[in-house]
mmCIF file of C-alpha atoms in Angstrom:
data_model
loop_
_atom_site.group_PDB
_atom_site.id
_atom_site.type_symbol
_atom_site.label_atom_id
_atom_site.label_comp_id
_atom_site.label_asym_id
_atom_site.label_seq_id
_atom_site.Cartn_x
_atom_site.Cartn_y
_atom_site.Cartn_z
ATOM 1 C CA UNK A 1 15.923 -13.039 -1.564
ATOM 2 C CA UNK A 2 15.211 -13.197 -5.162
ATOM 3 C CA UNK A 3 11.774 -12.759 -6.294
ATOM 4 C CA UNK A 4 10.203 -14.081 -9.335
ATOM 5 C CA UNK A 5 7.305 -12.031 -11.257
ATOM 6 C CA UNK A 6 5.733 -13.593 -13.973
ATOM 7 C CA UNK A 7 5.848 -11.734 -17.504
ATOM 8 C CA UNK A 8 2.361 -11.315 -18.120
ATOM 9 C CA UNK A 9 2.039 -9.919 -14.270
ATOM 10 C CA UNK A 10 -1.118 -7.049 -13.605
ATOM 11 C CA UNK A 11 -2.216 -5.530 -10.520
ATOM 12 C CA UNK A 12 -5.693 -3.916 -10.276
ATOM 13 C CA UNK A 13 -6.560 -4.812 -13.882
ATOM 14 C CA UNK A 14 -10.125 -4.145 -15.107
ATOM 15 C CA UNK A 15 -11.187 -3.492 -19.111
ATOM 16 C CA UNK A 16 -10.231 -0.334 -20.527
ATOM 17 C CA UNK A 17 -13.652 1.126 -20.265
ATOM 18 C CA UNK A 18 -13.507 0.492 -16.644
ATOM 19 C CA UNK A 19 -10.404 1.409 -15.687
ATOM 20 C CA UNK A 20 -6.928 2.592 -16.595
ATOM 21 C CA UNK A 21 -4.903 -0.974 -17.247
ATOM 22 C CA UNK A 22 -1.987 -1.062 -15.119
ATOM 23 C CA UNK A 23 0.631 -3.110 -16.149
ATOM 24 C CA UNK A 24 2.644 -3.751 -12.914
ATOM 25 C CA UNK A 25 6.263 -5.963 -14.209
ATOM 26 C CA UNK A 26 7.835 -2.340 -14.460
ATOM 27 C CA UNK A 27 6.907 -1.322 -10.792
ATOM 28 C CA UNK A 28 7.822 -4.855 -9.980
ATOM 29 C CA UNK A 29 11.550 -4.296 -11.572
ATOM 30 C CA UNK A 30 11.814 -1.072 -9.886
ATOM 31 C CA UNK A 31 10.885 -2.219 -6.618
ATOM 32 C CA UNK A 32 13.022 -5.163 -7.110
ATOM 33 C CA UNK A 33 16.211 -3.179 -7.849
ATOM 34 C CA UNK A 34 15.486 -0.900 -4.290
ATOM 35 C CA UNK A 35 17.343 -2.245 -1.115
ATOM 36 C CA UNK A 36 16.170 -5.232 0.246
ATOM 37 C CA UNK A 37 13.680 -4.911 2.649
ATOM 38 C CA UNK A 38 12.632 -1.583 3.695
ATOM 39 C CA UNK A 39 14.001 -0.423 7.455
ATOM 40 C CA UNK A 40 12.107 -0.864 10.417
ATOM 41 C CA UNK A 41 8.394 0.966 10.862
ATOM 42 C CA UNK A 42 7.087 1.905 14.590
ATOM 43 C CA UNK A 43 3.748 3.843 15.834
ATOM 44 C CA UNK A 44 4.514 7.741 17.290
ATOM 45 C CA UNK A 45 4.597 6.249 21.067
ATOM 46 C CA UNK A 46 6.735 3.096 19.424
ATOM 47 C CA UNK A 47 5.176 0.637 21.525
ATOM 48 C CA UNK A 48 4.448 -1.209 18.285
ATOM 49 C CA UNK A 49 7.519 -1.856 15.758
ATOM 50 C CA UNK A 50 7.453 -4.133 12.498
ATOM 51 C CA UNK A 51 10.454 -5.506 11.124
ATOM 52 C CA UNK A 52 10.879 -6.644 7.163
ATOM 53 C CA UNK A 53 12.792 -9.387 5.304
ATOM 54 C CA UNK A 54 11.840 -8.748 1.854
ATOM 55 C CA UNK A 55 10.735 -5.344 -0.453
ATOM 56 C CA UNK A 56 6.994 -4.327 -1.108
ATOM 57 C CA UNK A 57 5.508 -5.718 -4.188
ATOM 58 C CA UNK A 58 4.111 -2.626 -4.853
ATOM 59 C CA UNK A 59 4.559 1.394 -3.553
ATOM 60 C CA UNK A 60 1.648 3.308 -4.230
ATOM 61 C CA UNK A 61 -0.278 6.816 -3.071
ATOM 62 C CA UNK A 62 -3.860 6.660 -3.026
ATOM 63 C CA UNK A 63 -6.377 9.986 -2.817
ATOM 64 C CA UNK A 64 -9.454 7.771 -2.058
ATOM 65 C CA UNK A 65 -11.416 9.528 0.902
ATOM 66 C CA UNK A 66 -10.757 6.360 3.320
ATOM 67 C CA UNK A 67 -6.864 7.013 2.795
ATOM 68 C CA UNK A 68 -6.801 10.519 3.178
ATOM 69 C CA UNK A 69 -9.026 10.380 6.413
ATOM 70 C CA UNK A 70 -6.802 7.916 7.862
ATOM 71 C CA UNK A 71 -3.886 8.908 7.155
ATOM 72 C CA UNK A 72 -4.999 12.344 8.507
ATOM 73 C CA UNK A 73 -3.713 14.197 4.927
ATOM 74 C CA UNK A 74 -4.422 14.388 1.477
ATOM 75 C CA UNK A 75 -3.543 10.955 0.534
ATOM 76 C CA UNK A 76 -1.501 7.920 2.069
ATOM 77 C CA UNK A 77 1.472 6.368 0.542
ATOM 78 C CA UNK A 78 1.269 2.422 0.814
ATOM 79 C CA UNK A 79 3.228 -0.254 0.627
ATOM 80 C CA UNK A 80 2.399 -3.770 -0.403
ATOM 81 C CA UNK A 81 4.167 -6.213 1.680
ATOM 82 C CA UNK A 82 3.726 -9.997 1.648
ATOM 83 C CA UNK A 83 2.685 -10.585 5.334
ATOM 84 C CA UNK A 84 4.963 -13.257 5.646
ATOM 85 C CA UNK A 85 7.951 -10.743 5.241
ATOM 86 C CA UNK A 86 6.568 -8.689 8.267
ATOM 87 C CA UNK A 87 7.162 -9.602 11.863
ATOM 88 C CA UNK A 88 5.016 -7.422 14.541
ATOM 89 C CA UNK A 89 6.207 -6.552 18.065
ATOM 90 C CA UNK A 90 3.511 -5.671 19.918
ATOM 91 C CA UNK A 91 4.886 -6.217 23.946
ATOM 92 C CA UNK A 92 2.129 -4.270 25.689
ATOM 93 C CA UNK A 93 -0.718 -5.368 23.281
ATOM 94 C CA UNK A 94 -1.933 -2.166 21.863
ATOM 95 C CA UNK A 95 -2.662 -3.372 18.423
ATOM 96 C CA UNK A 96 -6.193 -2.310 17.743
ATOM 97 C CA UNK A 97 -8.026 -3.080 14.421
ATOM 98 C CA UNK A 98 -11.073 -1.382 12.834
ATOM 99 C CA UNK A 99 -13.107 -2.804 9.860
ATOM 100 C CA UNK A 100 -15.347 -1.153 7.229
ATOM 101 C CA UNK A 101 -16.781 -2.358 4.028
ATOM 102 C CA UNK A 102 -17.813 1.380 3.465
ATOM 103 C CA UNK A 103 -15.415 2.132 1.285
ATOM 104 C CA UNK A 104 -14.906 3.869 -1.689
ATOM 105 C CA UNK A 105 -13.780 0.975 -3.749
ATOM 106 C CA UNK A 106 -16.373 -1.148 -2.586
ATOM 107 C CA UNK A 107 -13.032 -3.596 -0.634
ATOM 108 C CA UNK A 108 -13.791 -4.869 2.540
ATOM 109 C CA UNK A 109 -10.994 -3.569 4.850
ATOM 110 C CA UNK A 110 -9.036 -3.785 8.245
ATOM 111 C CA UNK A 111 -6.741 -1.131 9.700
ATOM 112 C CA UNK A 112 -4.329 -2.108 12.487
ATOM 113 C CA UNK A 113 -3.598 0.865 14.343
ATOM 114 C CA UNK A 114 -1.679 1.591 17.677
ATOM 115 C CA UNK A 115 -4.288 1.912 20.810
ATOM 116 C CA UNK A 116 -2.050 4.163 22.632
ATOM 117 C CA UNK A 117 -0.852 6.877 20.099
ATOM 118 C CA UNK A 118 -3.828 5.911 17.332
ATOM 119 C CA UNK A 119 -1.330 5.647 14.146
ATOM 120 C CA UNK A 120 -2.492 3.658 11.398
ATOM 121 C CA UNK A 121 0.566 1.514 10.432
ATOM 122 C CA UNK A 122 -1.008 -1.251 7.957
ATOM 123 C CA UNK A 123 -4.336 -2.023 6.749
ATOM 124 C CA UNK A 124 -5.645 -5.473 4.962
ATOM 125 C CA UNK A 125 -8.403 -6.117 2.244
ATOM 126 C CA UNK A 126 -10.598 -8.664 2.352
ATOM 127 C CA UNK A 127 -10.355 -11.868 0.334
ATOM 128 C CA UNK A 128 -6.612 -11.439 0.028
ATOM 129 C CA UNK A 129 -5.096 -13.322 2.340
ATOM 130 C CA UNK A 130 -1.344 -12.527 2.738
ATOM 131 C CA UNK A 131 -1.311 -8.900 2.414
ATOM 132 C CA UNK A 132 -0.241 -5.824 4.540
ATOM 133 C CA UNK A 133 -0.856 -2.639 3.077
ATOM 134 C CA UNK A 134 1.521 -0.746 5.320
ATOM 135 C CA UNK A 135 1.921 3.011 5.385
ATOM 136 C CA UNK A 136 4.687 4.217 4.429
ATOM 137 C CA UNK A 137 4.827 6.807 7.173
ATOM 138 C CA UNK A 138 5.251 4.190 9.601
ATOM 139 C CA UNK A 139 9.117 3.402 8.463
ATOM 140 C CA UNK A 140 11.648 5.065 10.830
ATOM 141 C CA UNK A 141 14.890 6.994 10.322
ATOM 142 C CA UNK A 142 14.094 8.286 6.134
ATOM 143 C CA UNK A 143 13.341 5.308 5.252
ATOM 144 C CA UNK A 144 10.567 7.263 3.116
ATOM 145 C CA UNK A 145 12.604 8.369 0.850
ATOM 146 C CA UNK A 146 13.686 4.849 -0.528
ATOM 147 C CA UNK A 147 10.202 3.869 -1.388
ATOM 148 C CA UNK A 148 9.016 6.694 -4.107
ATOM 149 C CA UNK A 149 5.823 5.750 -5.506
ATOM 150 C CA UNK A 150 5.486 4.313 -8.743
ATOM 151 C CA UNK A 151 1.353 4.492 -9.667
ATOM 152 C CA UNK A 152 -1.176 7.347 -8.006
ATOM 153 C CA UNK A 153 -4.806 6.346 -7.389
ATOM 154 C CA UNK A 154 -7.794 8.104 -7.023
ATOM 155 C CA UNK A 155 -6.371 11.035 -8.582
ATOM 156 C CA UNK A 156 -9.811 12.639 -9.364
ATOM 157 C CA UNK A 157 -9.336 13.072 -5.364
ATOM 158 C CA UNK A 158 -6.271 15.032 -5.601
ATOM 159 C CA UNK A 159 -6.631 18.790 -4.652
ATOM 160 C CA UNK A 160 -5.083 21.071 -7.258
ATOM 161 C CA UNK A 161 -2.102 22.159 -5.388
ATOM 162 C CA UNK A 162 -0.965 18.466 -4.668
ATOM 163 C CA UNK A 163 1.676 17.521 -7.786
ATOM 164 C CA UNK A 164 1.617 13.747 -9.002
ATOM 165 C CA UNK A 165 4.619 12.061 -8.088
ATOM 166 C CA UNK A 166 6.877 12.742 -11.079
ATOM 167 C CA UNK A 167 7.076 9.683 -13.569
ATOM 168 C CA UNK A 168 3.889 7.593 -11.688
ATOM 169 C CA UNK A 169 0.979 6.316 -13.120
ATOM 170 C CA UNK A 170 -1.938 8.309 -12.914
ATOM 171 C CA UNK A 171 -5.183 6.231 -12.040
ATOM 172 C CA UNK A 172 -8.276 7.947 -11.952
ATOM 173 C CA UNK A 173 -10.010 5.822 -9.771
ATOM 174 C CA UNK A 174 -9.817 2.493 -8.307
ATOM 175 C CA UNK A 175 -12.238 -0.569 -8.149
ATOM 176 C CA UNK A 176 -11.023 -3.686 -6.892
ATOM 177 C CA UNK A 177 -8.052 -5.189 -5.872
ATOM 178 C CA UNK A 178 -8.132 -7.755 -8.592
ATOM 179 C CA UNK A 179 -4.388 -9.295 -9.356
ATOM 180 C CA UNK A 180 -2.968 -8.408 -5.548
ATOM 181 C CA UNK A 181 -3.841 -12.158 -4.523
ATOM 182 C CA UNK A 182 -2.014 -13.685 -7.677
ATOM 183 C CA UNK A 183 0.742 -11.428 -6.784
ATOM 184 C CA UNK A 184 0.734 -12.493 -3.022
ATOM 185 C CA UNK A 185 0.927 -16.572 -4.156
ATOM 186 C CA UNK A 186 3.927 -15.430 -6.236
ATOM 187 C CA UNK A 187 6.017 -14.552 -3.274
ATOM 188 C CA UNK A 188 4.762 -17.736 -0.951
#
């Protein structure tokens, strides 16, 4: 499945005084040259499993207090996946959600999480309709290590001993999600 990016393409773009630009067409080439859909993700107890027919627009970790806490680490490493790419099995009906707008961003967002085991596998932000953030931790069998991270946010978060992913951006912080919904419509 071929994706088109425009040229001119920016993810979670504010002014320079605001924010470190991020200029997203060469994570969006690098991503697009990685297989073509990551494998299959599953909670611990896998009585939830997601399947995927198309890569993540974007692989990212983020330091940000709501990531590390629920991702039960430092950080999370995310994925951004057009919902329409992801298909859910959920045969028992464990799904849970949980919804906060206290966030360090200021985003409005769900997590979908397993009732039975508790993992976290994706998460959406509001007023972007069409997005799964899914954790990359989720993905079964290594699938991890096909998806390395191309940007780091909230790095002011990051303890000392925690590297940055070699050859990522480094983003101090992290304000909006402005650009993810023009991305989204792209791949609709």
């Amino acid at each position: 499945l071929p994706l088109s990016i425009p040229p001119s393409f920016h993810l979670f773009t504010h002014p320079p005084s605001t924010y470190h630009t991020t200029n997203y067409t060469t994570t969006l080439q690098h991503t697009m040259h990685a297989p073509a859909a990551p494998g299959p993700a599953s909670c611990l107890c896998g009585a939830i499993h997601i399947t995927f027919t198309a890569p993540p627009i974007s692989v990212l970790s983020c330091f940000c207090r709501d990531c590390a806490k629920n991702g039960g680490s430092t950080h999370s490493v995310i994925m951004a996946l057009p919902s329409s790419t992801c298909t859910l099995s959920d045969p028992k009906g464990v799904l849970k959600s949980y919804a906060t707008t206290q966030t360090m961003s200021g985003n409005a967002r769900t997590k979908y999480f397993c009732g039975d085991c508790g993992v976290c596998l994706y998460g959406t932000v509001g007023g972007i309709d069409g997005c799964w953030l899914l954790r990359s931790s989720s993905l079964d069998d290594g699938e991890m290590n096909k998806w390395k991270p191309s940007m780091e946010l909230w790095v002011k978060n990051r303890p000392e001993w925690v590297k940055p992913v070699a050859g990522a951006e480094q983003v101090q912080t992290q304000n909006s999600f402005d650009g993810l919904a023009e991305a989204m419509q792209a791949f609709m």
